[in-house]
Coordinates of C-alpha atoms in Angstrom, one line a residue:
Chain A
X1 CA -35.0 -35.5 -22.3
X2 CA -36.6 -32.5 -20.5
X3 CA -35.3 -29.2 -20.5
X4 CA -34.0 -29.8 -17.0
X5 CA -32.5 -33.0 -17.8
X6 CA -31.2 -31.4 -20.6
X7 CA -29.8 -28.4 -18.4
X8 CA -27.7 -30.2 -16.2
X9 CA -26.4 -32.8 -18.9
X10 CA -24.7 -30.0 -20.6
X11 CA -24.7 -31.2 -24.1
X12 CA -23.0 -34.4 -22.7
X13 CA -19.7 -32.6 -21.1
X14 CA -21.4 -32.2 -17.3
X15 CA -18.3 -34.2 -16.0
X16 CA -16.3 -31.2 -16.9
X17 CA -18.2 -28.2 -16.7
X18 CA -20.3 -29.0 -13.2
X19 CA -17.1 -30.0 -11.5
X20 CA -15.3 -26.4 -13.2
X21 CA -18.4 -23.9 -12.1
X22 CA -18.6 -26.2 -8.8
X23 CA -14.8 -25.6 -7.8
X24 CA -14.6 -22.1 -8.9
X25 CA -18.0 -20.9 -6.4
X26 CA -16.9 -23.3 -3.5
X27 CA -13.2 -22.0 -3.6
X28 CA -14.3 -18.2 -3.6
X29 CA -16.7 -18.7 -1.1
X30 CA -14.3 -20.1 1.1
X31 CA -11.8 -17.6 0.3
X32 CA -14.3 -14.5 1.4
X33 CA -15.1 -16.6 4.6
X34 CA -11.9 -17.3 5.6
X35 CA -10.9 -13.2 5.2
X36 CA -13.9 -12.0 6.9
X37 CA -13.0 -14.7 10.1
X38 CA -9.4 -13.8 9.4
X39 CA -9.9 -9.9 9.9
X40 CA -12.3 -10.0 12.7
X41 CA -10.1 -12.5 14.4
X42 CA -7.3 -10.1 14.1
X43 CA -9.5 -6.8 15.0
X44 CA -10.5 -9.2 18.3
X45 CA -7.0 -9.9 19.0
X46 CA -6.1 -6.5 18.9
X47 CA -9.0 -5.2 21.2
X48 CA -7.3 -7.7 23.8
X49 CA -3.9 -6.7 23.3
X50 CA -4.7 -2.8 23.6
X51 CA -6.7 -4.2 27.1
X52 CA -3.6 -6.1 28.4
X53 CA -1.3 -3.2 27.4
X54 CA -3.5 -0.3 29.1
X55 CA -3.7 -2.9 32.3
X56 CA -0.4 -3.3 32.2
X57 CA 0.6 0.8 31.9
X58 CA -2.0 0.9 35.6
X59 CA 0.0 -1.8 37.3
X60 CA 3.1 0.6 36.7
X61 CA 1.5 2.9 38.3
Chain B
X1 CA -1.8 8.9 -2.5
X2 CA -0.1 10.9 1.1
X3 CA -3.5 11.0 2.2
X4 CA -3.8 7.5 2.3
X5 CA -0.2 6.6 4.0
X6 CA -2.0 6.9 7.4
X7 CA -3.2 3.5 7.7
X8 CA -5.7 4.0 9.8
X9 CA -7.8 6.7 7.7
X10 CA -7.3 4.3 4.7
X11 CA -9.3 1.5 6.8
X12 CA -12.0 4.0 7.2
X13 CA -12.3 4.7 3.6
X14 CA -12.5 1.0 3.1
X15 CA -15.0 0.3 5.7
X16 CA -16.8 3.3 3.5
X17 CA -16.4 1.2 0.2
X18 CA -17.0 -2.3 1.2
X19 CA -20.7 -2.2 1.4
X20 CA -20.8 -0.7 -2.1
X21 CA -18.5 -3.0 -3.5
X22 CA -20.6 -6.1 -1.6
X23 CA -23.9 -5.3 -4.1
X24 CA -21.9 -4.5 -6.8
X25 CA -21.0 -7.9 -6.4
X26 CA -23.6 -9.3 -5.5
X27 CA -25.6 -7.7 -8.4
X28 CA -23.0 -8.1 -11.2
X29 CA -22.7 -11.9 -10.3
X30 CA -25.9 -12.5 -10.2
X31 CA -27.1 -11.1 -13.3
X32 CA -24.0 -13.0 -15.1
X33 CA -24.3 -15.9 -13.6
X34 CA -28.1 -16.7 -14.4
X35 CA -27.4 -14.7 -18.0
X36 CA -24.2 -17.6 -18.9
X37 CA -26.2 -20.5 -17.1
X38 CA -29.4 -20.1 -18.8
X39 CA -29.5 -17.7 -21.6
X40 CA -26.6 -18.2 -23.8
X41 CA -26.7 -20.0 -26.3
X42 CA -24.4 -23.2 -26.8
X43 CA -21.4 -22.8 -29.1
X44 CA -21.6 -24.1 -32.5
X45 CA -18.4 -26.1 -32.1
X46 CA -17.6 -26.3 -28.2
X47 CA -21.3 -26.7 -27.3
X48 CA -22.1 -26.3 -23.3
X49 CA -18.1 -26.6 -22.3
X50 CA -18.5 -22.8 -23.5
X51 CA -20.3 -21.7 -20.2
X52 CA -16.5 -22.9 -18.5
X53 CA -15.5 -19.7 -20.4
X54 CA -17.5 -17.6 -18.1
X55 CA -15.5 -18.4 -14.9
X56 CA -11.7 -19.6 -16.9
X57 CA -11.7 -16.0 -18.6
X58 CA -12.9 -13.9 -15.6
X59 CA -10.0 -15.6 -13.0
X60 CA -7.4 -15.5 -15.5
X61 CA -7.9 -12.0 -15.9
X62 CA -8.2 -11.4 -12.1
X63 CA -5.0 -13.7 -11.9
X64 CA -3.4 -10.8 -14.1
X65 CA -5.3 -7.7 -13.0
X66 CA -4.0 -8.6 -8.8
X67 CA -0.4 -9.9 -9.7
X68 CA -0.5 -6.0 -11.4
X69 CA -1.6 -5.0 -8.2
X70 CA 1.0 -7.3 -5.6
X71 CA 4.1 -5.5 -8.2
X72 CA 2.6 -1.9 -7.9
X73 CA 2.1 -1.9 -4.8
X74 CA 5.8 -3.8 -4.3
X75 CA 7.4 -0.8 -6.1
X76 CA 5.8 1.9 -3.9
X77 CA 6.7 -0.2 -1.0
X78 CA 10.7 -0.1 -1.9
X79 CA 10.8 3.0 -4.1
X80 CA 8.4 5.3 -1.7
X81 CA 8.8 3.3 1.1
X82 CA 4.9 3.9 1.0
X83 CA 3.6 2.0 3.5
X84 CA 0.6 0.9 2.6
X85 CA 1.9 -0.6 -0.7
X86 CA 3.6 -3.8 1.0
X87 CA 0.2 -4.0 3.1
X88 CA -1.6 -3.9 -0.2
X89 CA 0.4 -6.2 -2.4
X90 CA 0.5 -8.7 0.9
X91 CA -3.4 -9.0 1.0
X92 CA -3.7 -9.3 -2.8
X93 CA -1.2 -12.2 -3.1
X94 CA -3.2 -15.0 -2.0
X95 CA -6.6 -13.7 -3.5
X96 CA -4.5 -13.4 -7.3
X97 CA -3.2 -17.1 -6.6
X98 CA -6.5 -18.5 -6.1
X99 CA -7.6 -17.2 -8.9
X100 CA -4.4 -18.4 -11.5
X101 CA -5.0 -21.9 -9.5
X102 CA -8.8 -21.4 -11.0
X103 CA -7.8 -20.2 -14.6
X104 CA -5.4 -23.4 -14.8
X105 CA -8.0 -26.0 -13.1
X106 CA -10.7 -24.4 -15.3
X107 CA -8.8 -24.5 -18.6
X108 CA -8.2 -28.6 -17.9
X109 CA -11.3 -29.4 -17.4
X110 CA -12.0 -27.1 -20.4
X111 CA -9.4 -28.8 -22.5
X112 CA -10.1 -32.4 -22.1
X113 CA -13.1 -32.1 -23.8
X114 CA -12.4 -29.5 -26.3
X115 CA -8.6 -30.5 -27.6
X116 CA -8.3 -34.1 -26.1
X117 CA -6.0 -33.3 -23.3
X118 CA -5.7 -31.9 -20.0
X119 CA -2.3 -30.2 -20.2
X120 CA 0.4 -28.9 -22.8
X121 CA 2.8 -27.3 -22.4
X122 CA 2.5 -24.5 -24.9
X123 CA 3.5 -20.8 -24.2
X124 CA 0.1 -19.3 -22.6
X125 CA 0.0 -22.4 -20.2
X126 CA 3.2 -22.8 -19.0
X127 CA 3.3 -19.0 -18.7
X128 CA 0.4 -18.7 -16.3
X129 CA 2.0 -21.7 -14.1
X130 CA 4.6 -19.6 -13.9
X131 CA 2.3 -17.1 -12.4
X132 CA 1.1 -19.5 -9.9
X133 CA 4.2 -20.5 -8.7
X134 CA 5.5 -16.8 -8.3
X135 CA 2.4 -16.4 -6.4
X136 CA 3.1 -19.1 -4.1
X137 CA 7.2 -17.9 -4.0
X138 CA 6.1 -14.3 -2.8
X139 CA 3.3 -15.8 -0.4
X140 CA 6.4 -17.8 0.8
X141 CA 8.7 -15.5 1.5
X142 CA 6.9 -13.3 3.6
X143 CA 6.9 -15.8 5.8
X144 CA 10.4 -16.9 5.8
X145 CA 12.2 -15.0 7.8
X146 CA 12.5 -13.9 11.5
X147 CA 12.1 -10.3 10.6
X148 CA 9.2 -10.0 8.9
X149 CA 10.3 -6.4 7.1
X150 CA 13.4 -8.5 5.4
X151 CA 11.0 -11.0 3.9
X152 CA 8.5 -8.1 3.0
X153 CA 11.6 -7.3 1.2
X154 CA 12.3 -10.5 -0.5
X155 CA 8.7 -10.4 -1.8
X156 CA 8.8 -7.4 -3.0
X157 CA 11.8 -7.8 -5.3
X158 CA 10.6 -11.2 -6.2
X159 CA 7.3 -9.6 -7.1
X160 CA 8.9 -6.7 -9.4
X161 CA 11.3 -9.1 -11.1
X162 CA 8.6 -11.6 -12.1
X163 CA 6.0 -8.3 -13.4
X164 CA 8.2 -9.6 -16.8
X165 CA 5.6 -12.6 -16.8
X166 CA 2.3 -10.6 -17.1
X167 CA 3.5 -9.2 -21.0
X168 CA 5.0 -12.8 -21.6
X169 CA 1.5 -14.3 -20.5
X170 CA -0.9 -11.5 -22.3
X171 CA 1.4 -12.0 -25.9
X172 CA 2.3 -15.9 -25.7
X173 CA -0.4 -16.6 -27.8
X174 CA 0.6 -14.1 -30.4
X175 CA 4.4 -14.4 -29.8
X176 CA 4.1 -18.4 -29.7
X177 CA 2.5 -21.4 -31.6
X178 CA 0.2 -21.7 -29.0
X179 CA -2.6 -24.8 -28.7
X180 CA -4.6 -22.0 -26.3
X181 CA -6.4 -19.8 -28.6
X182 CA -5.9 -16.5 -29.4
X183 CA -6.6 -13.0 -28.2
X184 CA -10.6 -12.6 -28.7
X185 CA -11.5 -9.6 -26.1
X186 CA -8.9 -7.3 -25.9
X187 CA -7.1 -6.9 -29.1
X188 CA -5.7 -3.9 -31.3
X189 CA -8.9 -4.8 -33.7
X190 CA -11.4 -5.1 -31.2
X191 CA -13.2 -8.1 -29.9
X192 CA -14.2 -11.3 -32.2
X193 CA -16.5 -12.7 -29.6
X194 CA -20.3 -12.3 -30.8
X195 CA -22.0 -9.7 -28.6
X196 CA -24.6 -12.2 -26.8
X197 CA -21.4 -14.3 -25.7
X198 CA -19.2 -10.7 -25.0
X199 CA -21.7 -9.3 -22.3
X200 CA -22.1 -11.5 -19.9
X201 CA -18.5 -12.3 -20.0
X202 CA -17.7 -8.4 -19.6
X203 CA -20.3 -9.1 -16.7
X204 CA -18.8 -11.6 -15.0
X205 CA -15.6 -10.2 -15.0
X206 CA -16.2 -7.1 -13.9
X207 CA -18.2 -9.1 -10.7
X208 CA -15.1 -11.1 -10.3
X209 CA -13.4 -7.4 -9.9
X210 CA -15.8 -6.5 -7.1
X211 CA -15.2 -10.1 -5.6
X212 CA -11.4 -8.9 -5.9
X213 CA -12.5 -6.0 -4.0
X214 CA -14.7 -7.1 -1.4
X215 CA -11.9 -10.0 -0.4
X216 CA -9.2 -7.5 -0.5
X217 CA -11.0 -5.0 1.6
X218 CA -11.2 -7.6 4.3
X219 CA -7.4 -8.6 3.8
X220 CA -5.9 -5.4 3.9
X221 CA -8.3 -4.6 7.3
X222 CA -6.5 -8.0 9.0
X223 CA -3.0 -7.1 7.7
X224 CA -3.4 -3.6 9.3
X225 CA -4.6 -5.1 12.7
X226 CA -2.1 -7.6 12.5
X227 CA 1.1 -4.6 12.2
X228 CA -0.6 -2.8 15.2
X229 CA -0.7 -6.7 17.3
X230 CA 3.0 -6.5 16.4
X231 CA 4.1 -2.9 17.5
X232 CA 2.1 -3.6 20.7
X233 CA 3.9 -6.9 21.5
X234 CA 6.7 -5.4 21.0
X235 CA 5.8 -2.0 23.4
X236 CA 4.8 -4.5 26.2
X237 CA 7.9 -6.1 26.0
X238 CA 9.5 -3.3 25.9
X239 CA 7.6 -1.6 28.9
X240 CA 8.4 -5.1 30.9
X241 CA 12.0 -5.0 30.7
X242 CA 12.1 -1.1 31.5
X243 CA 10.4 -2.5 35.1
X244 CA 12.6 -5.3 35.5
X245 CA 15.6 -2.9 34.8
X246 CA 14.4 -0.6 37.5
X247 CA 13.3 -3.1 40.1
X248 CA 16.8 -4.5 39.6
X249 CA 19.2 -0.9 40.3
X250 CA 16.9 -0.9 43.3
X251 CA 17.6 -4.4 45.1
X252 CA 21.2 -4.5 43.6
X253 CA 22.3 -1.5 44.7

């Protein structure tokens, strides 16, 4: 076996440890993507309301 | 702490942080990431299923660390009635559950190989399931009710009352029979672990932590945004039915 072969056999347990360090990086990746979208989603949201609400105060007057 | 109740100034100290906290992270993983991939060495007995130790032990301590965080930051909420501890503890639930979802998932797929079996339900397991599943209940009842200040409420009870867990989880392996070893980082003693495997643990969780950070920073940024979205709906309709009221005296009367 090479070293590289070797690597990603992991001593014969890679059907447990790929899939564990696999699952742990995709979940926290998603995580931090779905915050990042999630917060400027929000900020954007609130930029519109603030625009609706000032428009809103003119009409009145 | 009264600096910070002014939610507004605490977003700009955030803003402030995050880019420090995003290399640290960056940085911190990096380094433990290549170190427990390629540089340490397989265990005598466990062999490569060892390197699952690098991610299981990081989350479940992040699992710990953040439900410590959701229950502080609970009890300031209803004690102080500070207010950014309910905005706090609300962006760190989901990040904390994640990560107890990890430790358990991990831990199987660590356990088949190493003790035969997926699951048992000794003291330290069942224990952090119970972690997950308080999680999940104060995630829940935030959103269950019309108000959302009552189920702020709920959760925050629900999050102080379960704070019993996190002694139960850190001492079930000493309190307990438990299949799930013992205590081999922090103990009264010191730790057990050889050095070349301690590091890059110590490494890794400490990148986890700036993870923790980074995530939160961005949570705690959309909760904010999303109180002010509320208090504005709420001022417009408030605004609309003054000018309804008015408009009506005049074509009534």
């Amino acid at each position: 076996m090479t070293a590289v072969e070797e690597f990603f056999a992991m001593g014969g347990h890679a059907a447990f440890v790929w899939p564990a360090l696999g699952l742990t990086a995709v979940t926290m990746v998603v995580m931090l993507v779905w915050s990042i979208w999630s917060a400027r989603d929000k900020d954007r949201a609130l930029e519109a309301s603030r625009g609706r609400n000032a428009a809103g105060a003119e009409a009145e007057r | 702490m009264h600096r910070f109740a002014n939610p507004t100034r605490f977003l700009r100290f955030c803003q402030a942080v995050l880019p420090w906290a995003a290399v640290a992270c960056v940085l911190t993983l990096g380094v433990g990431v290549i170190w427990f991939l390629f540089y340490v060495p397989a265990d005598y007995q466990q062999g490569d299923t060892v390197r699952i130790m690098y991610v299981h032990v990081p989350a479940a301590w992040m699992a710990l660390a953040l439900y410590t965080c959701v229950a502080a930051g609970s009890v300031s909420a209803l004690v102080w009635r500070h207010p950014l501890g309910e905005i706090l503890a609300k962006a760190a639930a989901p990040i904390g559950c994640m990560f107890t979802a990890l430790a358990l998932v991990t831990g199987s797929l660590w356990g088949k190989p190493m003790w035969g079996t997926y699951w048992v339900w000794d003291a330290r397991l069942t224990s952090v399931l119970v972690l997950f599943f308080l999680y999940l209940g104060y995630i829940a009842l935030h959103h269950a009710f019309d108000n959302p200040d009552r189920g702020a409420r709920a959760a925050s009870i629900l999050a102080i009352v379960g704070f019993i867990n996190v002694p139960i989880i850190k001492f079930s392996v000493d309190w307990w029979n438990t299949l799930h070893q013992p205590a081999s980082v922090v103990r009264m003693d010191g730790p057990t672990i050889h050095a070349s495997m301690l590091w890059p643990l110590l490494i890794m969780g400490i990148g986890f932590g700036f993870y923790a950070l980074v995530v939160l920073i961005y949570r705690v940024r959309a909760e904010i945004a999303d109180r002010k979205l509320r208090r504005l709906e709420v001022a417009r309709v408030d605004a609309a039915e003054r000018s309804r009221g008015s408009v009506g005296t005049v074509t009534g009367s």
